[in-house]
Tab-separated table of C-alpha atoms and ligand atoms in Angstrom:
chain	number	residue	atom	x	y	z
H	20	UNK	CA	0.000	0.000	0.000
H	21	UNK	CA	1.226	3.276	-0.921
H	22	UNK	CA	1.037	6.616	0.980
H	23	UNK	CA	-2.038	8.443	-0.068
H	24	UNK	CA	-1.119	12.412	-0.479
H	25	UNK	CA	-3.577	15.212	-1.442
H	26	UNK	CA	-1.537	15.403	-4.626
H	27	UNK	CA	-3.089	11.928	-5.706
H	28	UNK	CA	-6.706	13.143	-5.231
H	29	UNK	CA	-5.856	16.099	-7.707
H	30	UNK	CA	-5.078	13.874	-10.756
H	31	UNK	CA	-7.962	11.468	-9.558
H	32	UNK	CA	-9.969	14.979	-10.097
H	33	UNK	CA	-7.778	15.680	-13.322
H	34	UNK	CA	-7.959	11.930	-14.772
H	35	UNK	CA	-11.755	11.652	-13.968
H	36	UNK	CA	-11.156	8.964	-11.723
H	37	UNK	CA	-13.603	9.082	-8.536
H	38	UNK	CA	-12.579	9.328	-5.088
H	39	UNK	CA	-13.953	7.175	-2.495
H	40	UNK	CA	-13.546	7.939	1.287
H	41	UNK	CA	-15.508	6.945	4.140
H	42	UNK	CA	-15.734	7.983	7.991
H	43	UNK	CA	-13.555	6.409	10.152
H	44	UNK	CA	-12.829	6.092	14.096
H	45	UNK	CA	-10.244	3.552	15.214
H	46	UNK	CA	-7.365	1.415	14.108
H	47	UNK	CA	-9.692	-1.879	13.320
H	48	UNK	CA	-11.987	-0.145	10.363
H	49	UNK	CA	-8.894	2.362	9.208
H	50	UNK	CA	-6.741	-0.826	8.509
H	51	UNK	CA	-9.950	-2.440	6.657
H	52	UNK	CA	-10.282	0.870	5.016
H	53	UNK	CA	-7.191	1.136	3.723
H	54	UNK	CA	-6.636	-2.552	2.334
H	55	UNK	CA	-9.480	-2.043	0.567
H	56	UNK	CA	-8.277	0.926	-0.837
H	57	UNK	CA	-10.486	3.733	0.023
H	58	UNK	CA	-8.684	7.194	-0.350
H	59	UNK	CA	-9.720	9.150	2.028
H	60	UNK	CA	-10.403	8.449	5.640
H	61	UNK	CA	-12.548	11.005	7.973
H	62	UNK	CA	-12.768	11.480	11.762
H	63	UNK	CA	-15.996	12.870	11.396
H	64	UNK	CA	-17.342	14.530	14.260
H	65	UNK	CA	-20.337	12.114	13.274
H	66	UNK	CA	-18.778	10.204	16.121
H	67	UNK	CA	-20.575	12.166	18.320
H	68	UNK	CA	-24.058	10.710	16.735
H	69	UNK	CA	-23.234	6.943	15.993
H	70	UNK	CA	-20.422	6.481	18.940
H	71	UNK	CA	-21.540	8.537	21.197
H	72	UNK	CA	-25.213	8.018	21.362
H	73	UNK	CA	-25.811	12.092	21.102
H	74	UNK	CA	-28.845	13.281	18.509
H	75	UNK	CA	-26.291	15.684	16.810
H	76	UNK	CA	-22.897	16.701	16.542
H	77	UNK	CA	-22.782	19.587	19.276
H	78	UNK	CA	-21.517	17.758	22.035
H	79	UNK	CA	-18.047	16.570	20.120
H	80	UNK	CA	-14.789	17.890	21.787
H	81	UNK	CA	-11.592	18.468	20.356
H	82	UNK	CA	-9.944	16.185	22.557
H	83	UNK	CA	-12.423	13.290	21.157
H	84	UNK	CA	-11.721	13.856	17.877
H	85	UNK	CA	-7.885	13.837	18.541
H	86	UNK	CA	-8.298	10.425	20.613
H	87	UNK	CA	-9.837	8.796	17.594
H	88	UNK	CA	-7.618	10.328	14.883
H	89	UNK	CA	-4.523	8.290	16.706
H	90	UNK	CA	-6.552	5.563	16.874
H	91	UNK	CA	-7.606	5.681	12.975
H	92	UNK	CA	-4.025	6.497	12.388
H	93	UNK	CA	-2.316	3.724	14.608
H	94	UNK	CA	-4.781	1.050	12.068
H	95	UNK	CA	-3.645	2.967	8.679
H	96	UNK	CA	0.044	4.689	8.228
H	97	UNK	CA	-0.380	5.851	4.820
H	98	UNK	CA	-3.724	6.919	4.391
H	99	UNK	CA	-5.162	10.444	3.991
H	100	UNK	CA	-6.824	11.122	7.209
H	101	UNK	CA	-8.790	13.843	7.438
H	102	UNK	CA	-9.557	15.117	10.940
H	103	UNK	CA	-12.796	17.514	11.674
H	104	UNK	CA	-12.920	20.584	13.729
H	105	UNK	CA	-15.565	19.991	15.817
H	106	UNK	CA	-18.409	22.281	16.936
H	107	UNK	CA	-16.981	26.084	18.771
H	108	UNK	CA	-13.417	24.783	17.843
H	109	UNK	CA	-12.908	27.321	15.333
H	110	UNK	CA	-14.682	30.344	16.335
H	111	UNK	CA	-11.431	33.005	15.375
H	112	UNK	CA	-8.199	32.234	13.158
H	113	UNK	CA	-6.028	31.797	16.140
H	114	UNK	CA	-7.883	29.214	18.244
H	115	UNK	CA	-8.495	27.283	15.024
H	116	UNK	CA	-4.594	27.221	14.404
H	117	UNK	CA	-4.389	25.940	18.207
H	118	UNK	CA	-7.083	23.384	18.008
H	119	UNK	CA	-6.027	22.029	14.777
H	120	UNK	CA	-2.635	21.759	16.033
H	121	UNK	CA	-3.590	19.263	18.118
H	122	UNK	CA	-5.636	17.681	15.355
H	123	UNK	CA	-2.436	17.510	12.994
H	124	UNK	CA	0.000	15.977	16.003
H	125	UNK	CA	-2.564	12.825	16.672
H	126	UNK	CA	-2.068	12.294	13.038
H	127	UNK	CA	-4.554	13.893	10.759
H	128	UNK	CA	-3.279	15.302	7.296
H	129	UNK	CA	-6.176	17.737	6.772
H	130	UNK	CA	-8.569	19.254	9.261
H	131	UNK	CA	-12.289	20.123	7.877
H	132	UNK	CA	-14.362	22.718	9.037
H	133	UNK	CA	-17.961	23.390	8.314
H	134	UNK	CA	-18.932	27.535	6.717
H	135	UNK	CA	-18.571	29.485	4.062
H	136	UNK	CA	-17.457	33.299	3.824
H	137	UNK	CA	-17.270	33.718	7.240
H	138	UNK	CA	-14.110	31.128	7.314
H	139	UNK	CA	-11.340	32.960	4.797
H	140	UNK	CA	-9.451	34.433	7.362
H	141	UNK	CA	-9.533	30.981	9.426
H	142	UNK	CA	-8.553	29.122	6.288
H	143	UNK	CA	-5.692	31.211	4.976
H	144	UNK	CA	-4.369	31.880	8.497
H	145	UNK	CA	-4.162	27.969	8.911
H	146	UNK	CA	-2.736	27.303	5.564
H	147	UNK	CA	-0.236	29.875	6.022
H	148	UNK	CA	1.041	27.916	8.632
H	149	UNK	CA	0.953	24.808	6.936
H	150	UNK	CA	-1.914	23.208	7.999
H	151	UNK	CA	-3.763	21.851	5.454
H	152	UNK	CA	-7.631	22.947	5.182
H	153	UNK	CA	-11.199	20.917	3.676
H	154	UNK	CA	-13.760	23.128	3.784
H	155	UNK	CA	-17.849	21.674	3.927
H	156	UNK	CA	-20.257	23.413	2.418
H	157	UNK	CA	-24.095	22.488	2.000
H	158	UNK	CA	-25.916	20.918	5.316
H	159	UNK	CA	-23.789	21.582	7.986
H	160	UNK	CA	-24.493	19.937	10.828
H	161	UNK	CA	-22.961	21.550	13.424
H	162	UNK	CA	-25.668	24.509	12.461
H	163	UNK	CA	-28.516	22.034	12.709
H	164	UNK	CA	-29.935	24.684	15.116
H	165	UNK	CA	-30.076	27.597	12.771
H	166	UNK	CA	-30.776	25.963	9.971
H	167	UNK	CA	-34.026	24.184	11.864
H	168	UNK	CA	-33.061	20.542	10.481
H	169	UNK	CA	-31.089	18.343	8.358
H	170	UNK	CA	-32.487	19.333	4.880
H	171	UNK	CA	-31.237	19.438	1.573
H	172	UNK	CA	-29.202	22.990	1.006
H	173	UNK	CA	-29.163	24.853	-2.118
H	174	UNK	CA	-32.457	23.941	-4.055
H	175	UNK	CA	-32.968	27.481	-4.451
H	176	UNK	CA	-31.049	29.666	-7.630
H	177	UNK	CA	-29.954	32.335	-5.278
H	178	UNK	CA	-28.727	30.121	-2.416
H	179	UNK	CA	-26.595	27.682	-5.155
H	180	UNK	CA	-25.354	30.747	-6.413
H	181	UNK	CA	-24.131	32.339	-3.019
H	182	UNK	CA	-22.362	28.449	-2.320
H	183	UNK	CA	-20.646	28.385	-5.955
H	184	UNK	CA	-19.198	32.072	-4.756
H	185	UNK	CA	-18.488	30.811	-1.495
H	186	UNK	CA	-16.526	27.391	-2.527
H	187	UNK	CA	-14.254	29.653	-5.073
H	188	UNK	CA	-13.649	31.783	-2.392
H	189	UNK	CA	-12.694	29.621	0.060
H	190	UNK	CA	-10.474	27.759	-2.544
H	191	UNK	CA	-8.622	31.209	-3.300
H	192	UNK	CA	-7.887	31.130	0.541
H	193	UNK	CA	-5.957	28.000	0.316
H	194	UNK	CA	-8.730	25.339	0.579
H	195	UNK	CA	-7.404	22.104	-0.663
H	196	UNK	CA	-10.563	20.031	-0.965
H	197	UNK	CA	-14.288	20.281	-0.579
H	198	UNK	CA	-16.806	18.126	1.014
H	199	UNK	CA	-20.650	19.231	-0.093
H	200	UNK	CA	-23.595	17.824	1.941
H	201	UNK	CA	-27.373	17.058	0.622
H	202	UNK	CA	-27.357	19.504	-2.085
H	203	UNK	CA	-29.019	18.443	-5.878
H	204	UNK	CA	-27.270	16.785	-8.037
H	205	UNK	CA	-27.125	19.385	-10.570
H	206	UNK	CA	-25.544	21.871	-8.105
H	207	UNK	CA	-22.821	18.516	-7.197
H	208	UNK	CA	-21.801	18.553	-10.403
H	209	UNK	CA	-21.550	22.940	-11.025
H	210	UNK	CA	-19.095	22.965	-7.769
H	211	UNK	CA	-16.956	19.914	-9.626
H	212	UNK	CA	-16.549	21.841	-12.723
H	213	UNK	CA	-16.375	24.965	-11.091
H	214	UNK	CA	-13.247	24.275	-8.910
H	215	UNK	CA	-10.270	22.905	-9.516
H	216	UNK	CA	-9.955	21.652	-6.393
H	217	UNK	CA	-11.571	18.250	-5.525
H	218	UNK	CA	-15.094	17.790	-4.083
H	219	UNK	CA	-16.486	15.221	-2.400
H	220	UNK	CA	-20.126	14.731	-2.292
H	221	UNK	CA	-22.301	13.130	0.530
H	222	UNK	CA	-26.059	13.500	-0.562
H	223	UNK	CA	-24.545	15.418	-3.227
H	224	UNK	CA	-25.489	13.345	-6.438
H	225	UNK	CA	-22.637	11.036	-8.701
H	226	UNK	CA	-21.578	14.436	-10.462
H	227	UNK	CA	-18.495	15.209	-7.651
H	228	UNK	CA	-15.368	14.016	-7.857
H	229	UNK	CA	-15.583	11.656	-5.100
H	230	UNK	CA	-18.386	10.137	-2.936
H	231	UNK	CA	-18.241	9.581	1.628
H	232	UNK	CA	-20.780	7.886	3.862
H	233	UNK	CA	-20.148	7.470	7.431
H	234	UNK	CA	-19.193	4.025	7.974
H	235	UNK	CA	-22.235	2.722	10.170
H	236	UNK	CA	-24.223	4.287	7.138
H	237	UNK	CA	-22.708	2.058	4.462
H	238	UNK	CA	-22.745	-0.939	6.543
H	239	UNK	CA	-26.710	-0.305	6.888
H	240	UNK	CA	-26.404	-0.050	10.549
H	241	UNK	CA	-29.570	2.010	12.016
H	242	UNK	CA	-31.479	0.417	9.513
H	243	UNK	CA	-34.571	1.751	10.932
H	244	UNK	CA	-33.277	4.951	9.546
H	245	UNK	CA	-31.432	4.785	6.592
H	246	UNK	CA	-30.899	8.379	5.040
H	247	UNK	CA	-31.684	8.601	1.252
H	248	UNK	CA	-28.461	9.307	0.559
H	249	UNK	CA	-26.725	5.915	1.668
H	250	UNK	CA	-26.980	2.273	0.622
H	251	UNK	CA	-27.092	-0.829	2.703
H	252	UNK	CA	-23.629	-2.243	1.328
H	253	UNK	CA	-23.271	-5.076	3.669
H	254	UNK	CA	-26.379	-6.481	2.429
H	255	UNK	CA	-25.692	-9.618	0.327
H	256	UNK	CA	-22.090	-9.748	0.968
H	257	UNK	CA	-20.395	-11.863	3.316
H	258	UNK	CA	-17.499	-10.232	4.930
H	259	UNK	CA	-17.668	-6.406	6.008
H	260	UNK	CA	-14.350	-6.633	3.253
H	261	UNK	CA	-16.683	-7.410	0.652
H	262	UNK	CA	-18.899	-4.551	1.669
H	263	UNK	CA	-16.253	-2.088	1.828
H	264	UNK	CA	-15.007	-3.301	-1.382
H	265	UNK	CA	-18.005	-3.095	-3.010
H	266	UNK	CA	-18.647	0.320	-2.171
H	267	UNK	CA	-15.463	1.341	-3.674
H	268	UNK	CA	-16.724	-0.423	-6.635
H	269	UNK	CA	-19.685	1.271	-7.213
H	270	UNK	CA	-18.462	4.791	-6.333
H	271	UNK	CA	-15.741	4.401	-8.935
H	272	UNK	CA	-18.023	3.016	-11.721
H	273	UNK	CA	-20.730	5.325	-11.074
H	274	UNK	CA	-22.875	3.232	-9.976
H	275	UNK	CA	-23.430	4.737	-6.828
H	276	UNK	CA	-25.138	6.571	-5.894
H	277	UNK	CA	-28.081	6.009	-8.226
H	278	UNK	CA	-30.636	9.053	-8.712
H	279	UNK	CA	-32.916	6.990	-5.521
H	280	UNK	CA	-30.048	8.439	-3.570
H	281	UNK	CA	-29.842	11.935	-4.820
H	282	UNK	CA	-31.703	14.817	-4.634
H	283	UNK	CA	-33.220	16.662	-7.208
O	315	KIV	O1	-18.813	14.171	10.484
O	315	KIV	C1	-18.953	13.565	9.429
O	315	KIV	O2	-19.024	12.343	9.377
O	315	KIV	C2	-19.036	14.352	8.209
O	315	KIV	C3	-19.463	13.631	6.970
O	315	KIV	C4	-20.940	13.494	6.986
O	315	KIV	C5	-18.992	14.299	5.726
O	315	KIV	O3	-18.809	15.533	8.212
């Protein structure tokens, strides 16, 4: 296995070749991950939903998602970890730089954080000091309480516009990747062509350059609520390999997700 670098996800973008990545949380499922050759790993602050128990993300500390970013690192040495800033983590440039400080030294490559506009100075300031940024655009969770729910983001001409604007900004800062959340599939695909920086979609349509589900999603785990967006990949198979690998499969042939996962 080779070491995964952001410079590899580029000419994935370049050479049309999708990007899978999934959620991850210790060293057991990022050393599965990896030897089935997902690209990406995240340390979603998800954790705080399907370890935790919580009903969002708002209770997620920095500290967890440093513990579990060793852990997902200790399982996989070369992959591309991504780490999340979690919820109040990033509220000014210099306590982001602190916070994902800690993020990078447990292991992380990247460290995501959730905004738009409002995050240029954060992003360039962290950048600047070598620290490399994914910015998440779309749902954002950790604003479940202003938004008034998990919905779909961006259905409106106006609102897709001001996220387009917001994504190229963000990318002039010094962004290096983009995650977009529940948007339609026809505004998936404007951000890939718009930037030249990768984006990964969740919810987002099979128009970005690269697809994630949180793990316990894609193993159809909480199967009394399955979100549109994901597919039971476990079912049928019989090894969680097979699963993982055949998720993989279908996000690099297209096949996934299929317009019953994506949002018009
Ligand atoms: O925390 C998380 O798992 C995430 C993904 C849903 C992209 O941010």
């Amino acid at each position: 296995m080779s070491r995964i670098r952001i410079a590899d996800l580029f000419r994935k973008k370049k050479d049309g070749e999708k990007i899978t990545a999934l959620t991850a949380y210790d060293a057991s499922f990022s050393k599965l991950f990896a030897e089935c050759s997902v690209d990406v790993l995240l340390v979603g602050d998800s954790l705080g939903m399907v370890l935790q128990g919580g009903d969002s993300t708002l209770g997620v500390t920095t500290e967890d998602v440093a513990y579990h970013t060793r852990a997902v690192r200790a399982g996989a040495k070369d992959a591309f970890v991504i780490a999340d800033m979690p919820f109040m983590s990033y509220p000014d440039p210099a306590t982001a730089a602190h916070n994902a400080a800690e993020l990078m030294r447990a292991g992380a490559n990247m460290v995501k954080m959730e905004g738009g506009a409002w995050l240029i100075d954060t992003v360039q300031h962290l950048t600047r000091q070598g620290i490399p940024v994914c910015a998440h655009l779309g749902l954002l969770p950790q604003s479940v309480n202003v938004i008034g729910g998990y919905r779909v983001q961006g259905r409106d001409p106006e609102q897709a516009q001001q996220l387009l604007d917001e994504s190229l900004a963000l990318q002039q800062a010094g962004a290096q990747l983009l995650i977009v959340e529940c948007i339609p599939t026809s505004l998936g695909q404007r951000f890939s062509e718009t930037l030249n920086i990768p984006v990964i979609g969740i919810g987002a349509g099979v128009e970005t350059d690269g697809q994630i589900l949180v793990m316990h999603d894609m193993f159809g785990m909480n199967a009394d609520y399955l979100p549109k967006f994901t597919r039971n990949f476990l079912a049928g198979q019989d090894s969680l390999a097979d699963a993982v690998d055949a998720y993989v499969t279908a996000v690099r042939n297209g096949s996934f997700p299929g317009s019953e996962h994506s949002f018009s």
